Coordinates of C-alpha atoms in Angstrom, one line a residue:
X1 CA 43.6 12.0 36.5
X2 CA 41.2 11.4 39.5
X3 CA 38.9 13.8 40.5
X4 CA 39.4 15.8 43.4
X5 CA 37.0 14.5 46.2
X6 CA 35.5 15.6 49.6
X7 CA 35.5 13.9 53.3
X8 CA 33.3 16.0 55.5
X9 CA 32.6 15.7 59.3
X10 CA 29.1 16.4 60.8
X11 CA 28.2 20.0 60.4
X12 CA 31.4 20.4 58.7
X13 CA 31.4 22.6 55.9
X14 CA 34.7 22.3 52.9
X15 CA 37.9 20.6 51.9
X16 CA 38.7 16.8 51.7
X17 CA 38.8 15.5 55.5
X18 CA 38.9 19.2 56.8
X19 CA 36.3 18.5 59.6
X20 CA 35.6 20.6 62.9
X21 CA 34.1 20.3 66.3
X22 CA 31.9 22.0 68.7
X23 CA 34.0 24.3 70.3
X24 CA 32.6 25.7 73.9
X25 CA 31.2 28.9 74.6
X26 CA 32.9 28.5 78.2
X27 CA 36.4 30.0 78.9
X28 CA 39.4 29.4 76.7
X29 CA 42.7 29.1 78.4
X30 CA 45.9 29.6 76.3
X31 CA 49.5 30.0 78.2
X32 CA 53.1 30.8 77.3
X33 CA 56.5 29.4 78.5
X34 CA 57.6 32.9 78.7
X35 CA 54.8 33.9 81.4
X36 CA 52.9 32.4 84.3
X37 CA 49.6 34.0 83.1
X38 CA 47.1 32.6 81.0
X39 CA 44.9 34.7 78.7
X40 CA 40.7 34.1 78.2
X41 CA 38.3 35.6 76.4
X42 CA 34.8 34.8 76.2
X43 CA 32.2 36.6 74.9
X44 CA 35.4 39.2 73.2
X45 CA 36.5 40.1 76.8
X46 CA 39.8 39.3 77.9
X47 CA 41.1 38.5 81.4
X48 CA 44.0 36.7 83.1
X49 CA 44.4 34.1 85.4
X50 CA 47.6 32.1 87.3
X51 CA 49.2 29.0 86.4
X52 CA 52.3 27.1 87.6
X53 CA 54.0 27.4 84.8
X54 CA 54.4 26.7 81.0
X55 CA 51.4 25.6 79.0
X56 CA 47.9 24.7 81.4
X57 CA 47.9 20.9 81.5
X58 CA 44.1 21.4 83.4
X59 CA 41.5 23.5 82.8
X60 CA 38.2 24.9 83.9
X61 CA 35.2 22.7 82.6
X62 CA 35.0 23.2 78.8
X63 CA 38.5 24.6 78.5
X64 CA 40.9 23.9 75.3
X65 CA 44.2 23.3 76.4
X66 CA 47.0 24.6 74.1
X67 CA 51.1 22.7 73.3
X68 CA 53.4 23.3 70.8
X69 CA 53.5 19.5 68.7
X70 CA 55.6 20.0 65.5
X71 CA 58.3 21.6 67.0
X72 CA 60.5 21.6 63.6
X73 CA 60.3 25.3 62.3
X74 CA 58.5 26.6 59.8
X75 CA 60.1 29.8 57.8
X76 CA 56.2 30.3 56.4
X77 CA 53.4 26.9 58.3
X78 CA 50.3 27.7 56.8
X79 CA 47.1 26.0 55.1
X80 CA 46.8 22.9 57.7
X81 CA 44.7 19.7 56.8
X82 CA 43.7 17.2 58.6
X83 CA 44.4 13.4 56.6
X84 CA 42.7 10.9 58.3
X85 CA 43.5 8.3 56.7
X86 CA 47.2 9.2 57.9
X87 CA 46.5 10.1 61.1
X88 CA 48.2 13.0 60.3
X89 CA 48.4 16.8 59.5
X90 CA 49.5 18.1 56.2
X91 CA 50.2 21.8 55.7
X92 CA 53.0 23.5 53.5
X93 CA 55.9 25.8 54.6
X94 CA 55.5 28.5 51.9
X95 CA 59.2 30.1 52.0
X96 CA 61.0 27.2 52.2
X97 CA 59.3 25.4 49.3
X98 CA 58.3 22.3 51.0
X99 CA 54.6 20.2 51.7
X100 CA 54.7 18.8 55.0
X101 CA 53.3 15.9 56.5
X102 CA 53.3 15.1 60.5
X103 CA 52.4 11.8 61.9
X104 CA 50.2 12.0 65.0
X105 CA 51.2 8.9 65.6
X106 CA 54.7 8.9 65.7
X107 CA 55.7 12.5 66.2
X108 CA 57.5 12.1 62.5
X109 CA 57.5 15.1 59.9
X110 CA 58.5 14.1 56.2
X111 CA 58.2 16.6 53.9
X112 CA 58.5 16.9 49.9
X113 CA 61.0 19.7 48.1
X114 CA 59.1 21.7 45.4
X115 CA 59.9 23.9 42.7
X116 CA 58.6 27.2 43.9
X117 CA 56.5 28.6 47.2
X118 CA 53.6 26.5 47.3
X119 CA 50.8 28.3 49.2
X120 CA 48.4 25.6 49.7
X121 CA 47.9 22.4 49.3
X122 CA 44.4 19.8 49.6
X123 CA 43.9 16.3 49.7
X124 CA 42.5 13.5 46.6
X125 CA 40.4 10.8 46.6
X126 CA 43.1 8.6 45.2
X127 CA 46.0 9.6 47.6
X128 CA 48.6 12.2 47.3
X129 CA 47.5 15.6 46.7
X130 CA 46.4 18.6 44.8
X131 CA 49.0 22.0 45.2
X132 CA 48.9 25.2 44.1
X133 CA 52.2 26.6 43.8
X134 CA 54.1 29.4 41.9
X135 CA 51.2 30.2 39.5
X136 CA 50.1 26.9 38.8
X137 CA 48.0 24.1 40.0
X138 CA 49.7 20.4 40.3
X139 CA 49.8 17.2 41.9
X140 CA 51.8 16.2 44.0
X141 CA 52.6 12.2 43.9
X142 CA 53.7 12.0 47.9
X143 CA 55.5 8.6 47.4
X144 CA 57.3 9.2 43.8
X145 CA 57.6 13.4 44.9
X146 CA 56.7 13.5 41.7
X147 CA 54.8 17.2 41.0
X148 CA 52.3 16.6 37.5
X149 CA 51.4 20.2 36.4
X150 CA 47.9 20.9 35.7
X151 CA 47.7 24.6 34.7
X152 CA 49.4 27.6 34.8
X153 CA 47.9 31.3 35.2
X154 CA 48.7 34.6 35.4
X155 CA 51.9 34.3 33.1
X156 CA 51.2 38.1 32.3
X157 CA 52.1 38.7 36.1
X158 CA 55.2 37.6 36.9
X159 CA 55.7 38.7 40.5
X160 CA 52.4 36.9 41.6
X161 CA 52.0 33.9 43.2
X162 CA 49.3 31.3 44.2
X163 CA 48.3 31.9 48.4
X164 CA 46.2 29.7 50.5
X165 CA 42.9 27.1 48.9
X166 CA 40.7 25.1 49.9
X167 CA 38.4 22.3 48.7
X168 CA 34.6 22.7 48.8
X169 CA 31.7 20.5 49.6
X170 CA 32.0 19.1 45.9
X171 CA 35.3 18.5 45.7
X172 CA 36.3 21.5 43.9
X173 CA 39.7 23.1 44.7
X174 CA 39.4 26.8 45.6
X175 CA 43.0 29.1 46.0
X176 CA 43.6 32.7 45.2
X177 CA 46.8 34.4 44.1
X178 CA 48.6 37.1 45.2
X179 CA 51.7 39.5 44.3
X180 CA 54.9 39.4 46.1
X181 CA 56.8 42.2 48.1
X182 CA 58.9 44.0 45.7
X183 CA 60.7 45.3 48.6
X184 CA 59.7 45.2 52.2
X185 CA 56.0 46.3 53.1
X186 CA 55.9 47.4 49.6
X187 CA 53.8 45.6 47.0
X188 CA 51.5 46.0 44.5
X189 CA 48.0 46.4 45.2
X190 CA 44.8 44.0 43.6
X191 CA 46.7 42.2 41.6
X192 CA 45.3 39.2 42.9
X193 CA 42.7 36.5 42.5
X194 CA 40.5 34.0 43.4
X195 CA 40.4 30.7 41.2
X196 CA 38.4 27.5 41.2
X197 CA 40.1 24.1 40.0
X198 CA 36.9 21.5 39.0
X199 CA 37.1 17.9 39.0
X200 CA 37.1 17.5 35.3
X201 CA 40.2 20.1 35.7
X202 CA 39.1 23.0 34.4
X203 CA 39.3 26.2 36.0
X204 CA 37.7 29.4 36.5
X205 CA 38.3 32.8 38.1
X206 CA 35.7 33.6 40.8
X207 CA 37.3 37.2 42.3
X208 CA 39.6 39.6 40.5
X209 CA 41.7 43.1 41.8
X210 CA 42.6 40.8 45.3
X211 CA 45.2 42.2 47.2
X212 CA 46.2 38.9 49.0
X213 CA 43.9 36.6 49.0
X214 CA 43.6 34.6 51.6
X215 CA 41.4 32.3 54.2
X216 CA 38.2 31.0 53.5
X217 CA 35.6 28.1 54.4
X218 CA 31.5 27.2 53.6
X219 CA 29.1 27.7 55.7
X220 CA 27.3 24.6 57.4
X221 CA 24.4 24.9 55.0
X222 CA 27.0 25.3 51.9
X223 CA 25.1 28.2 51.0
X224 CA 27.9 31.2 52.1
X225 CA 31.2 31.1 51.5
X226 CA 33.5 32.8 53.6
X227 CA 37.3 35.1 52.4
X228 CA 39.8 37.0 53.5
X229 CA 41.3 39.4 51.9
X230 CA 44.1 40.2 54.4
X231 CA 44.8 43.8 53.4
X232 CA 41.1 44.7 53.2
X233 CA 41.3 43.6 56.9
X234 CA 38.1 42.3 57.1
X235 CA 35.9 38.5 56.5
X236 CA 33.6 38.8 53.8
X237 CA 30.5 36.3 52.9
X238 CA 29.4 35.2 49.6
X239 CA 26.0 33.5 48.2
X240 CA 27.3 30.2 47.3
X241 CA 25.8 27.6 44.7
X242 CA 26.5 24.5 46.0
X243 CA 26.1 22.6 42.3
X244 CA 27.7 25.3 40.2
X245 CA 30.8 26.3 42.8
X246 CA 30.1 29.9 41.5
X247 CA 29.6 32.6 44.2
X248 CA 28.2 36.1 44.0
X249 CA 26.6 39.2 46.3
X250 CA 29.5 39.9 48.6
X251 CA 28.8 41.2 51.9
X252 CA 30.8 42.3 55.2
X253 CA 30.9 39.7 57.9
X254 CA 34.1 41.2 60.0
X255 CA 36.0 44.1 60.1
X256 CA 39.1 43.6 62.7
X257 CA 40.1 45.7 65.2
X258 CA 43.6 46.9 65.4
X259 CA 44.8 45.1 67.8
X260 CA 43.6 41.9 66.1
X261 CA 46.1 42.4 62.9
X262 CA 45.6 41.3 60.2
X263 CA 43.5 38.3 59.0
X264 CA 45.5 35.1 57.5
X265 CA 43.7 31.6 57.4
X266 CA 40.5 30.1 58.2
X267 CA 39.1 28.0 59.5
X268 CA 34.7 27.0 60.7
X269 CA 33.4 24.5 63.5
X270 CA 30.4 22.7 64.0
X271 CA 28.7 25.4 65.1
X272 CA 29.1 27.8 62.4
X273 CA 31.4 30.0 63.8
X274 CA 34.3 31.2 61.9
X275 CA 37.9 31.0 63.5
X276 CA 40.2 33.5 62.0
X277 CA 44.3 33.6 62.5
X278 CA 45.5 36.6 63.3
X279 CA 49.0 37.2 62.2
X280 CA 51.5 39.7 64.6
X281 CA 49.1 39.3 67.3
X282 CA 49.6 36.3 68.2
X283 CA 46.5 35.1 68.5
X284 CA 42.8 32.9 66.8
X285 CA 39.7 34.6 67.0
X286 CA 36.2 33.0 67.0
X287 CA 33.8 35.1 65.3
X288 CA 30.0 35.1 64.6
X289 CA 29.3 35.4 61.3
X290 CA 25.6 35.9 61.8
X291 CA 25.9 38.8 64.6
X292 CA 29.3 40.5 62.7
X293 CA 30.5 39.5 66.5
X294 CA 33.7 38.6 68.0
X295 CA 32.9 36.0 70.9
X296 CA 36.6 34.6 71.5
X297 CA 39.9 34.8 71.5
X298 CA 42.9 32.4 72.3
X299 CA 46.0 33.6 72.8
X300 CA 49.2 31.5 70.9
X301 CA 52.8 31.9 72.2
X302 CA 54.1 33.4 69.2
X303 CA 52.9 36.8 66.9
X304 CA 53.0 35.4 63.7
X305 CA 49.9 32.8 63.9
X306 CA 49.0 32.3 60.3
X307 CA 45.7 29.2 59.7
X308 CA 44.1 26.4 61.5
X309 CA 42.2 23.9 61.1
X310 CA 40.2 20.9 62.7
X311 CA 41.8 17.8 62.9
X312 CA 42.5 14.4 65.6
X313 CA 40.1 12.2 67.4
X314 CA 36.6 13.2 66.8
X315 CA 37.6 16.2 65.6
X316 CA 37.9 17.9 68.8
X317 CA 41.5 19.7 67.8
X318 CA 42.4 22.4 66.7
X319 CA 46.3 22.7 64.8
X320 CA 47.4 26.0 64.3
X321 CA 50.4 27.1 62.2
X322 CA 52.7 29.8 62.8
X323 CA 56.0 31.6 61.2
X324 CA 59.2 33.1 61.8
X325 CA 60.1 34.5 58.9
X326 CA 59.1 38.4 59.1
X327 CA 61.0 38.7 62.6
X328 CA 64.2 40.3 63.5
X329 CA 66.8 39.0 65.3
X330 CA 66.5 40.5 68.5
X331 CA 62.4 39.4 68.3
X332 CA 63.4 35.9 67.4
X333 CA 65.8 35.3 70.4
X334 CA 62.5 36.4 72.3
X335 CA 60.2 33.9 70.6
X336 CA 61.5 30.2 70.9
X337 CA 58.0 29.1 69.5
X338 CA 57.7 31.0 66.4
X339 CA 57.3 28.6 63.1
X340 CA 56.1 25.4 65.1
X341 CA 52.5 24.5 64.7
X342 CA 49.9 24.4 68.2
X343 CA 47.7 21.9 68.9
X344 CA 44.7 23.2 71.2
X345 CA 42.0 20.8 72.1
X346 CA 38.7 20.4 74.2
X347 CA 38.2 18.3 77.1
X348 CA 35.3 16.7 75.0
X349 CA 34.2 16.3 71.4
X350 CA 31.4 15.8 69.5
X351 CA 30.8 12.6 67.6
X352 CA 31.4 12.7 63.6
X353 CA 29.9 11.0 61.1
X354 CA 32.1 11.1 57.8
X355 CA 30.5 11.5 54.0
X356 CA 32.7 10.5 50.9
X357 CA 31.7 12.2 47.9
X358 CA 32.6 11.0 44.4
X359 CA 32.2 11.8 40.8

């Protein structure tokens, strides 16, 4: 098979095309259909202002303005990638078993049936895509739907299952694993891991007793790598070899406050900063990882906000996926926007210059 390969953007960081923009330090305006007040934060202060109504079409200087764009629901949206060479986003709905792809162009979603929840997926070189699903990594041939397994782990665990991955500046596929509710809110704990898939397809285990693991990115320099675990309820930072893909000396970066929830994906921008979903509140979070520091937040129109990711023209969007699944009935008929995915972008973006690494 191929190798796995890597796409970067300027002062992007991991994962085949994932790319990201300069995001302002000014105000960041994100409204709901449900309210005539728009939430900012800057700095990790929150205010309100008025709007007319729905989602803010204009902005103050800087601003990102926010819309829902797949509006087909997802039971579980999560791990979003930008394809460029698609002009479109791929991301998988975990729950309902399927990888989804949505034209940008067109307004189109297709999407591809598999076997079991697939929790993330990543682009190749060669077309299609790399999966990790159930307990196994695959590809997944997007014309033929044709899944090829690669390798299967954890057989001694049968109640786990493979959660969101990423690929790193070398084209190595990184996702972690994590066990299933056994009955709601119940689970069983560090049972998890983190695993890295190499070109030559070979795999090793880079984090053991996980609880769910979870987002993650490199730093600019490709010296840190960034995780979640979400029930640790915190970012942590790893020293990262850039030519070995092994990491080592963990270290806090994060710790969320309560009202922030808990952590789900990941995402970084070409500034460094670390953008962390934040599911049941309903919001993205912009975080420091140098100060420990939260310096944003945007609000979504929906709780259960679960990745993003850096995507579109220059890079200058942002695509944020959310859920429904985990909300009653009575919440639901509240929340008209859970499961689509958000696209927030910035009035301007910075230029990118694209690298194609190969083995």
């Amino acid at each position: 098979m191929p190798p796995l390969a890597l796409h970067v953007a300027r002062g992007s960081a991991a994962g085949y095309l994932l790319a990201a923009d300069s995001i302002s330090d000014c105000a960041l305006l994100s409204g709901s259909p449900s309210s005539s007040r728009v939430h900012w934060s800057t700095a990790g202060e929150e205010a309100a202002a008025q709007v007319s109504q729905g989602f803010p079409r204009q902005a103050m200087c800087s601003s990102i303005r926010i819309e829902p764009v797949v509006k087909e629901k997802n039971r579980m949206g999560e791990c979003p990638v930008w394809e460029e060479r698609e002009d479109a986003l791929v991301y998988v709905d975990i729950n309902s078993q399927k990888v989804c792809r949505w034209s940008a162009a067109t307004g189109e979603v297709q999407s591809v049936a598999v076997d079991a929840r697939v929790g993330s997926v990543a682009l190749r070189q060669c077309g299609g895509y790399a999966i990790a699903l159930g307990k196994r990594f695959a590809f997944l041939d997007w014309d033929t739907q044709v899944v090829t397994t690669i390798l299967e782990l954890e057989q001694d665990k049968p109640n786990n299952r493979f959660n969101d991955g990423k690929v790193d500046p070398k084209g190595r596929f990184f996702a972690g694993t994590m066990a299933e509710e056994t009955a709601p809110g119940v689970r069983a704990r560090r049972q998890g891991a983190l695993y890295t898939l190499f070109p030559d397809l070979s795999v090793i285990k880079q984090l053991d007793q996980v609880d769910i693991s979870n987002g993650l990115d490199w730093s600019l320099d490709h010296r840190t790598f960034f995780h979640i675990d979400s029930l640790a309820y915190a970012v942590h930072a790893f020293s990262y070899d850039v030519h070995t893909g092994k990491i080592a000396c963990p270290r806090l970066v994060y710790c969320l406050e309560e009202e922030e929830g808990m952590p789900d994906g990941m995402c970084i921008d070409a500034e460094g900063k670390l953008w962390v979903a934040c599911i049941d509140a309903g919001r993205v979070i912009r975080v420091d990882p140098e100060t420990g520091k939260r310096i944003q937040t945007v609000r979504l129109p929906t709780p259960r906000i679960t990745s993003c990711c850096f995507g579109g023209k220059d890079y200058a969007e942002m695509y944020v996926t959310s859920a429904y699944d985990g909300l009653d009935d009575a919440t639901l008929a509240k929340e008209p926007h859970a499961g689509k995915i958000f696209k927030a972008w910035a009035l301007k973006g910075s230029p990118r210059i694209s690298l194609l690494l190969e083995r």
